[in-house]
Amino acid sequence: MKAIEIRNRYLNFFKKHGHTVIPSAPIIPENDPSVLFTTAGMQPLVPYLLGEKHPAGTRLTDYQKCVRTNDIEEVGDNRHLTYFEMLGNWSLGDYFKEESIKMSFDFLTQELNIPVEKISVTCFAGDEDCPRDEVTAECWKKVGIPEERIYYFGKDDNWWIAGEEGPCGPDTEMFYDTGKPKCSENCNPSCGCGKYVEIWNNVFMEFFKGKDGKYTKLAQHNVDTGLGLERMAMLLQGKETPFDTEIFKPVMDKLVELQKVDSIVSRRIIAEHLRSSMMIICDGGRPSNIDRGYILRRLIRRMIRHMNKLQIALDELSTLIDINVENLKEMYPALETNKETIKTVMLEEKDKFVKTLTKGEKEFFKEMEIVKQQGKDMLDGKMVFRLYDTYGFPPEVTEELATENGMKIDKKEFERLFKEHQEKSRAGAEQKFKGGLASTGEMETKYHTATHLLNAALKVVLGSHVHQRGSNITAERMRFDFSHPAKMTDEEKQKTEELVNKWISDAIPVEHLEMKKDEAIRLGAEAMFIEKYGDIVSVYKIGDVSLELCGGPHVTNTSELGHFKIKKEESSSSGIRRIKAILE
Ligand code: SER
């Protein structure tokens, strides 16, 4: 069964059981700076698991685009993926263990036709925080799982929480028996030998773990489930790895055709990182040197190096993107609509890396010789950091080069230096941000307000994908950076100017409001650095035209601004445009 069919059957099955199908949240979490990417279907639902009413009701289902990057280096083996799709269903204070288990069992056995004999399950063994989950075990017996295929494990295996703090609870996991021989007499679903593959996790979320590590009962009991789509497709198709399914096959085949050197590991890395980066870019991610952008940069650069390893011409990247869009557009139609942006961003990042790749590799080999002559086998952290800082080498690229040459790298030291560097960049960014707001002359104040109008006008003219990426104001002019994939046409520039000038002549009052950050987010307020604000935020409202988090200062009426004129529109970096404008 193809992945898309599994997804459709899943959503239909839960719809039939009273669930509302909700859309996948973006991979880049909206308004949640605490995590880099969406890593589970429950993540965007946390407020509702904690008791807030969800507008779509108490039974929800979706497919969620997820990125988990703890194991980037592991990608290339037969199972790790950085991007994956999670199918999920939720009860928000609605059904609990019995109904949840019955539905999971019916879906697996009736919709996916998995023989009952192939299913084993695990339950929570109990400890001082929560009793042994015999209720769950009983539910499994009732639907037809015999006692000998019901296992109990502790918190390490059968308790689920995202991170350190938040809604959590005991879970029950379903495993598929691949039919491989037992690794030992004690072979069981938690032994990791590969005989049993985890296919679904149902979390009975009725606890909250606080910062102090203490568990309290939530006001409502919830069910949160997650089923990994790629893995399920692999098992149902009888394949050994997700790379053998239709999700990766076209790109994998093309790589075989293009390669001059053979390596299955490199092909998997290319195919996986290609899909992952395309999905991240599609949801608005851009390569950079910090946080999310840095992960994306690492994925693309590692992919490029493996293309080099296979001696595939880097120009073929464009073909690989085309193949992936064609193959995946039914699952993710946005890949097709955003194809040009994806290409531009990936090809620009490739060009940036290529410029330094040869030099960086030369530098690496020079350094390696020195280290070898000293009789050592470890490149120090400073060197790894220098390769990163000067040549843009992500640490895993240096590590791979080292491994290929029988060397190691001092990753701990690199990470320390990298952290130090990131803190400095962040402090710098904050400084710049503060600087932007600090100047309060009359003209600067006018330009501040003009920035909000321009931001709003660009959204109307170009689309809602436009977001502010930076701004710089002097008494003479404003500079505004925003996300947009292409050069603006003369017509678009003219329309933008006209719209801003219309709003100026409409003489709209500019109101200053203070509200809770959550409320501002709910009202859809624009914010560039939401994480930089406290709980109570300052918001500027310009009629129905604009609502933005901002420290000000601003004029009190748009009529004070004069005439707005765009002087220049140019590229700032990949997928980011820059407008220079004046008020006359
Ligand atoms: N949140 C759980 C998981 O990620 C179930 O969806 O496994």
XYZ file of C-alpha atoms and ligand atoms in Angstrom:
591
model
C 0.000 0.000 0.000
C 1.372 3.398 -0.966
C 1.995 6.014 1.711
C -0.694 8.329 0.429
C -3.249 5.560 0.590
C -2.275 4.759 4.176
C -2.716 8.466 4.994
C -6.115 8.636 3.282
C -7.369 5.476 4.941
C -6.215 6.777 8.302
C -7.940 10.136 8.032
C -11.120 8.545 6.667
C -11.193 5.914 9.366
C -10.981 8.485 12.139
C -13.419 10.769 10.371
C -15.866 7.867 10.367
C -15.285 7.649 14.118
C -16.316 11.242 14.723
C -12.948 12.997 14.330
C -12.484 16.310 12.536
C -9.600 16.354 10.082
C -7.409 19.364 10.881
C -4.613 20.646 8.627
C -0.952 19.895 9.288
C 0.732 22.751 11.135
C 3.845 24.182 9.449
C 7.160 22.443 10.144
C 8.398 25.732 11.515
C 6.263 26.214 14.607
C 4.161 29.348 14.584
C 4.890 31.557 17.555
C 6.888 28.945 19.417
C 10.537 29.889 19.649
C 11.172 27.175 22.255
C 11.498 24.461 19.623
C 13.279 24.526 16.284
C 10.811 22.427 14.339
C 7.509 20.661 14.807
C 8.548 17.236 16.053
C 5.195 15.589 16.780
C 1.541 15.924 15.924
C 0.692 16.914 19.500
C 3.020 19.901 19.547
C 0.659 22.445 17.958
C -2.138 21.042 20.157
C -0.557 21.606 23.563
C -2.960 24.402 24.663
C -5.917 22.098 23.902
C -4.382 19.152 25.698
C -4.127 21.481 28.680
C -7.830 22.308 28.537
C -8.416 25.142 26.083
C -11.417 24.429 23.807
C -10.425 23.466 20.271
C -12.733 25.062 17.671
C -12.933 21.757 15.766
C -14.179 19.777 18.770
C -12.874 17.048 21.073
C -11.940 14.427 18.444
C -9.251 15.454 15.982
C -7.102 13.741 13.402
C -4.382 14.937 11.036
C -1.169 14.189 9.250
C 1.673 16.284 10.634
C 4.872 17.239 8.841
C 7.687 16.681 11.358
C 11.421 17.284 11.500
C 13.641 15.709 14.154
C 17.281 16.596 13.904
C 18.950 14.949 16.903
C 20.161 12.177 14.663
C 21.360 13.979 11.545
C 24.597 11.976 11.581
C 22.673 8.724 11.709
C 20.928 9.386 8.409
C 22.403 7.056 5.832
C 21.679 3.914 7.806
C 18.585 1.892 6.988
C 16.058 3.727 9.119
C 16.855 7.266 10.315
C 15.025 10.179 8.710
C 15.129 13.872 9.636
C 11.787 14.579 7.943
C 8.860 12.265 8.490
C 5.099 12.367 8.479
C 3.159 11.502 11.605
C -0.454 10.397 11.412
C -2.317 11.166 14.615
C -5.665 11.144 16.343
C -6.596 12.962 19.526
C -9.198 12.830 22.204
C -9.342 16.110 24.100
C -11.140 15.009 27.245
C -13.309 12.712 25.102
C -12.669 8.929 24.751
C -9.890 7.243 26.692
C -8.031 3.955 26.808
C -10.664 1.435 25.750
C -12.001 3.265 22.732
C -8.563 4.415 21.650
C -7.176 0.884 21.723
C -10.192 -0.557 19.947
C -9.876 2.004 17.143
C -6.132 1.440 16.750
C -6.610 -2.307 16.652
C -9.419 -2.091 14.102
C -7.460 0.275 11.921
C -4.385 -1.958 11.890
C -6.225 -5.209 11.338
C -9.180 -4.133 9.190
C -7.960 -1.122 7.215
C -4.298 -2.094 6.826
C -5.009 -5.832 7.000
C -2.151 -6.578 9.358
C -2.598 -10.100 10.775
C -3.242 -10.063 14.539
C -0.357 -12.507 15.049
C 2.072 -9.848 13.834
C 1.071 -7.365 16.547
C 2.677 -7.131 19.995
C 2.044 -4.317 22.454
C 3.728 -2.714 25.432
C 2.195 -1.018 28.481
C 3.510 1.093 31.357
C 4.920 -1.015 34.196
C 4.116 1.504 36.939
C 6.184 3.483 39.447
C 5.785 6.026 42.253
C 4.228 8.590 39.867
C 1.630 6.393 38.188
C 0.351 2.841 38.729
C 0.940 -0.138 36.447
C -1.341 0.241 33.439
C -3.379 -2.923 33.751
C -6.432 -1.160 32.331
C -4.624 -0.818 29.016
C -3.476 -4.429 29.079
C -7.057 -5.557 29.712
C -8.244 -3.489 26.740
C -5.685 -5.223 24.536
C -6.785 -8.652 25.725
C -10.382 -7.730 25.016
C -9.684 -6.944 21.366
C -7.693 -10.148 20.912
C -4.012 -9.664 21.779
C -2.945 -12.686 23.858
C -1.209 -12.139 27.183
C 2.156 -13.419 25.916
C 2.347 -10.568 23.425
C 1.603 -7.896 26.026
C 4.764 -6.523 27.643
C 5.302 -4.055 30.489
C 8.135 -1.517 30.589
C 9.067 1.498 32.683
C 9.263 5.217 31.966
C 12.134 4.864 29.484
C 9.933 2.967 27.070
C 6.320 3.560 28.010
C 5.981 7.150 29.104
C 5.783 10.027 26.678
C 6.579 13.703 27.070
C 7.864 16.279 24.583
C 10.986 17.607 26.281
C 11.286 18.212 30.002
C 8.033 19.859 30.887
C 4.413 19.667 29.716
C 1.477 17.311 29.240
C 2.503 13.663 29.426
C 1.440 10.223 30.491
C 1.852 6.481 30.180
C 1.697 5.147 26.663
C 1.022 1.907 24.915
C 3.079 1.077 21.854
C 2.215 -1.288 19.043
C 4.935 -3.355 17.379
C 5.042 -5.204 14.091
C 6.809 -8.554 14.033
C 8.993 -8.667 10.924
C 9.261 -12.420 11.183
C 13.025 -12.282 11.742
C 14.361 -14.842 14.242
C 14.517 -13.887 17.922
C 17.899 -12.390 18.886
C 17.871 -14.280 22.198
C 15.543 -16.067 24.501
C 14.585 -12.709 25.977
C 14.029 -11.021 22.641
C 11.211 -8.499 23.091
C 9.854 -5.270 21.543
C 12.278 -3.103 23.502
C 15.463 -5.041 22.688
C 16.156 -3.168 19.467
C 17.368 -6.155 17.440
C 15.030 -5.340 14.554
C 12.623 -8.231 14.893
C 9.963 -5.927 16.337
C 9.347 -2.536 14.752
C 7.354 0.108 16.599
C 4.428 1.249 14.501
C 2.137 3.314 16.700
C 2.198 5.060 20.020
C -0.927 5.936 21.985
C -0.228 8.286 24.870
C -2.769 8.596 27.656
C -2.063 12.175 28.539
C -3.542 12.870 31.903
C -0.508 14.295 33.680
C 1.474 17.496 33.591
C 5.149 17.524 34.465
C 6.179 20.851 35.945
C 9.545 22.604 35.887
C 10.167 21.193 39.359
C 9.891 17.656 37.939
C 6.615 16.978 39.797
C 3.612 15.346 38.147
C 0.091 16.690 38.613
C -3.164 15.424 37.104
C -4.543 17.432 34.200
C -8.135 18.656 34.378
C -9.034 16.360 31.492
C -7.775 13.000 30.243
C -6.504 13.068 26.648
C -5.332 10.607 24.068
C -2.462 11.548 21.761
C -1.389 9.048 19.148
C 1.341 9.021 16.537
C 1.982 6.645 13.664
C 5.067 7.095 11.471
C 3.923 7.003 7.867
C 7.203 6.137 6.117
C 7.836 3.221 8.435
C 4.327 1.860 8.012
C 4.627 2.110 4.221
C 7.922 0.252 4.386
C 6.460 -2.592 6.466
C 3.267 -2.964 4.442
C 5.289 -3.040 1.239
C 7.644 -5.640 2.687
C 10.659 -3.372 2.165
C 13.795 -3.326 4.267
C 14.167 0.465 4.437
C 12.009 3.542 3.780
C 14.362 4.341 0.888
C 12.957 1.343 -0.984
C 9.402 2.706 -0.913
C 7.819 4.878 -3.595
C 8.524 7.950 -1.408
C 12.248 7.842 -2.173
C 12.470 5.436 -5.094
C 12.465 7.886 -8.035
C 15.277 9.991 -6.544
C 17.221 6.913 -5.426
C 16.980 5.439 -8.952
C 18.081 8.696 -10.533
C 21.095 8.796 -8.222
C 22.120 5.330 -9.376
C 21.880 6.557 -12.941
C 23.928 9.689 -12.263
C 26.595 8.373 -9.923
C 30.110 7.510 -11.036
C 31.049 6.106 -7.669
C 28.744 3.732 -5.840
C 27.611 4.277 -2.249
C 24.222 3.362 -0.878
C 24.883 5.415 2.257
C 25.562 8.563 0.208
C 22.476 7.982 -1.930
C 20.320 7.695 1.180
C 21.832 10.846 2.678
C 21.206 12.784 -0.530
C 17.640 11.515 -0.930
C 16.738 12.105 2.707
C 18.319 15.532 3.100
C 16.881 16.632 -0.241
C 13.312 15.838 0.804
C 13.816 17.281 4.274
C 15.307 20.570 3.047
C 12.640 20.932 0.380
C 9.909 20.533 2.985
C 11.570 23.017 5.356
C 12.058 25.622 2.617
C 8.493 25.065 1.459
C 7.325 26.052 4.950
C 9.418 29.219 4.947
C 12.806 28.052 6.273
C 15.958 29.672 4.899
C 19.610 28.688 5.397
C 21.536 30.808 7.889
C 24.113 30.457 10.624
C 21.821 30.178 13.591
C 19.036 27.988 14.890
C 16.608 26.628 12.283
C 18.479 28.191 9.412
C 21.643 26.464 10.497
C 20.009 23.035 10.540
C 18.740 23.636 7.019
C 22.208 24.783 5.941
C 23.729 21.602 7.384
C 21.223 19.402 5.573
C 21.878 21.056 2.216
C 25.655 21.149 2.607
C 25.915 17.557 3.712
C 23.824 16.572 0.714
C 26.106 18.530 -1.629
C 29.199 16.866 -0.277
C 27.692 13.450 -0.846
C 26.784 14.411 -4.395
C 30.466 15.222 -4.812
C 31.410 11.896 -3.303
C 29.312 10.098 -5.896
C 30.852 12.413 -8.523
C 27.453 13.651 -9.575
C 27.545 17.025 -11.344
C 26.063 19.534 -8.902
C 23.945 21.034 -11.668
C 21.876 17.878 -11.379
C 20.475 19.198 -8.112
C 17.855 20.986 -10.150
C 16.820 17.695 -11.806
C 16.632 15.968 -8.422
C 14.346 18.713 -7.113
C 12.116 18.314 -10.193
C 11.884 14.569 -9.633
C 10.986 14.996 -5.984
C 8.336 17.628 -6.695
C 6.795 15.389 -9.329
C 6.862 12.379 -7.044
C 5.670 14.070 -3.858
C 3.252 16.710 -5.104
C 0.237 14.509 -4.580
C 1.184 14.192 -0.907
C 2.350 17.794 -0.571
C 0.803 20.053 -3.231
C 2.667 23.060 -1.774
C 5.904 21.599 -3.149
C 4.648 22.309 -6.627
C 3.410 25.838 -5.911
C 6.675 26.706 -4.174
C 8.940 24.865 -6.578
C 10.711 27.976 -7.856
C 11.419 29.285 -4.347
C 12.725 25.873 -3.304
C 15.014 25.767 -6.317
C 16.289 29.301 -5.870
C 17.075 28.785 -2.202
C 18.735 25.400 -2.684
C 20.772 26.385 -5.710
C 21.977 29.589 -4.057
C 23.021 27.674 -0.986
C 24.790 25.131 -3.178
C 26.684 27.916 -4.961
C 27.706 29.472 -1.654
C 29.045 26.180 -0.381
C 30.777 25.226 -3.611
C 32.759 28.462 -3.500
C 34.485 27.349 -0.322
C 34.252 23.578 -0.560
C 37.489 22.926 -2.455
C 39.456 25.414 -0.389
C 38.018 23.999 2.810
C 38.867 20.434 1.807
C 42.420 21.488 0.977
C 42.671 23.135 4.361
C 41.319 20.021 6.002
C 43.931 17.769 4.360
C 46.742 20.175 5.216
C 45.695 20.216 8.840
C 45.187 16.465 8.881
C 48.766 15.874 7.713
C 50.100 18.038 10.528
C 48.035 16.183 13.108
C 49.105 12.831 11.664
C 52.760 13.822 11.757
C 52.331 14.583 15.420
C 51.194 10.974 15.776
C 47.684 11.991 16.776
C 44.358 10.973 15.284
C 42.102 13.765 16.529
C 41.482 17.139 14.900
C 41.036 19.712 17.634
C 37.794 21.665 18.120
C 39.396 24.936 17.040
C 40.253 23.484 13.659
C 36.723 22.092 13.224
C 35.352 25.469 14.193
C 37.663 27.265 11.765
C 36.457 25.011 8.933
C 32.938 25.926 9.923
C 33.539 29.629 10.375
C 35.767 30.244 7.348
C 34.601 27.623 4.877
C 31.059 26.928 6.045
C 31.753 23.266 6.843
C 29.074 21.841 9.126
C 30.738 19.649 11.793
C 29.276 16.444 10.398
C 30.897 17.185 7.052
C 34.289 17.584 8.759
C 33.585 14.500 10.831
C 32.803 12.468 7.745
C 35.960 13.664 6.031
C 37.873 12.723 9.164
C 36.295 9.276 9.404
C 37.009 8.605 5.742
C 40.656 9.280 6.556
C 40.829 7.280 9.748
C 40.674 10.343 11.997
C 38.372 11.701 14.706
C 37.265 15.214 15.601
C 36.947 16.888 18.981
C 33.220 17.515 18.773
C 32.788 18.615 22.378
C 35.282 21.432 21.977
C 33.684 22.395 18.661
C 30.274 22.554 20.304
C 31.602 24.768 23.086
C 33.141 27.182 20.579
C 30.030 27.088 18.425
C 27.777 27.912 21.375
C 30.005 30.790 22.345
C 29.809 32.058 18.771
C 26.007 31.704 18.600
C 25.561 33.615 21.827
C 27.665 36.409 20.381
C 25.612 36.492 17.152
C 22.400 36.546 19.109
C 23.599 39.354 21.340
C 24.596 41.184 18.157
C 21.169 40.687 16.617
C 19.486 41.956 19.768
C 21.760 44.955 19.779
C 20.822 45.731 16.202
C 17.167 45.254 17.026
C 17.355 47.596 19.966
C 19.317 50.063 17.863
C 16.546 50.118 15.303
C 14.104 51.247 17.931
C 16.362 53.511 19.903
C 16.506 56.426 17.511
C 13.469 58.571 18.070
C 13.836 61.618 15.837
C 10.800 62.879 13.960
C 11.795 61.344 10.622
C 12.769 58.016 12.180
C 9.357 57.876 13.844
C 7.661 58.441 10.487
C 9.790 55.742 8.871
C 8.803 53.327 11.633
C 5.163 53.741 10.776
C 5.920 53.565 7.051
C 7.602 50.204 7.683
C 4.354 48.793 9.072
C 2.418 50.078 6.084
C 4.952 48.677 3.639
C 4.867 45.294 5.364
C 1.060 45.252 5.073
C 1.071 46.443 1.454
C 3.562 43.753 0.394
C 1.286 41.105 1.873
C -1.588 42.416 -0.227
C 0.404 42.766 -3.436
C 2.701 39.716 -3.201
C 0.908 37.363 -0.818
C 0.732 36.260 2.787
C 4.129 34.547 2.602
C 5.726 37.959 3.027
C 7.242 38.459 6.464
C 9.623 41.053 7.740
C 13.169 39.742 7.982
C 14.893 42.918 9.008
C 14.786 46.667 8.883
C 17.093 49.588 9.276
C 16.041 53.169 9.634
C 17.911 56.457 9.456
C 16.544 59.985 9.281
C 17.065 59.853 5.511
C 15.586 56.544 4.439
C 14.206 53.167 5.401
C 15.447 49.745 4.439
C 13.116 46.783 4.712
C 13.999 43.103 4.215
C 11.263 40.559 3.639
C 10.722 36.990 2.537
C 9.808 36.690 -1.127
C 11.299 34.359 -3.732
C 11.488 36.594 -6.797
C 12.429 40.039 -7.980
C 9.444 42.353 -7.794
C 8.077 43.506 -11.135
C 7.669 47.213 -11.868
C 3.935 46.729 -11.640
C 4.206 45.143 -8.204
C 6.429 47.961 -6.986
C 4.005 50.527 -8.308
C 1.004 48.817 -6.726
C 2.832 48.655 -3.396
C 3.674 52.340 -3.517
C 0.128 53.241 -4.467
C -1.320 51.195 -1.634
C 0.960 52.751 0.990
C 0.162 56.219 -0.342
C -3.552 55.443 -0.329
C -3.358 54.471 3.340
C -1.435 57.669 4.037
C -4.119 59.772 2.356
C -6.840 57.798 4.185
C -5.511 59.477 7.354
C -5.810 56.359 9.513
C -5.192 56.745 13.258
C -2.280 54.729 14.669
C -3.275 53.187 18.003
C -0.929 51.912 20.666
C -2.265 48.908 22.585
C -0.870 46.666 25.274
C -2.041 43.100 25.522
C -1.024 39.594 26.491
C 1.368 38.025 24.011
C -1.021 35.087 23.466
C -3.842 37.491 22.678
C -1.673 39.328 20.145
C -0.771 36.026 18.523
C -4.436 35.049 18.442
C -5.318 38.305 16.724
C -2.711 37.484 14.100
C -0.316 40.290 14.986
C 2.852 40.412 12.919
C 6.059 39.919 14.863
C 9.578 39.423 13.723
C 11.250 38.448 16.979
C 8.338 37.167 19.050
C 10.751 35.472 21.444
C 12.282 38.801 22.334
C 9.091 40.072 23.937
C 7.737 39.521 27.445
C 4.238 38.320 28.360
C 2.646 41.719 27.906
C 3.404 43.147 24.508
C 3.175 46.509 22.903
C 1.143 46.415 19.694
C 0.535 49.085 17.087
C -2.743 48.992 15.210
C -3.281 50.980 12.037
C -7.024 50.682 11.337
C -7.729 47.401 9.572
C -4.486 47.699 7.662
C -1.882 46.512 10.123
C -1.385 44.996 13.552
C 2.222 44.551 14.630
C 4.159 43.886 17.774
C 6.484 46.813 18.119
C 8.074 48.983 20.738
C 7.430 52.100 18.674
C 7.633 55.032 18.481
C 5.065 55.843 15.828
C 3.175 58.821 14.469
C -0.424 59.156 15.646
C -1.982 59.335 12.181
C -0.787 58.027 8.816
C -1.504 61.428 7.265
C 1.689 62.718 8.904
C 3.928 60.601 6.672
C 4.015 62.546 3.411
C 4.618 60.745 0.119
C 6.102 57.235 0.083
C 8.479 56.236 -2.673
C 10.379 52.983 -3.372
C 13.904 53.823 -4.494
C 15.268 50.341 -4.980
C 14.281 46.690 -4.778
C 17.055 44.121 -4.713
C 18.098 40.735 -3.396
C 19.304 40.647 0.191
C 20.024 36.915 0.511
C 18.407 33.633 -0.577
C 14.656 34.150 -0.703
C 14.931 37.559 0.987
C 14.344 40.826 -0.877
C 15.295 44.304 0.236
C 13.435 47.535 -0.401
C 14.948 50.955 0.089
C 12.340 53.661 0.319
C 11.958 57.282 1.300
C 9.267 59.644 2.496
C 9.174 62.905 0.558
N 3.356 12.263 20.894
C 3.585 10.873 20.711
C 4.805 10.600 19.844
O 5.359 11.507 19.286
C 2.375 10.239 20.098
O 1.940 10.998 19.028
O 5.206 9.479 19.752
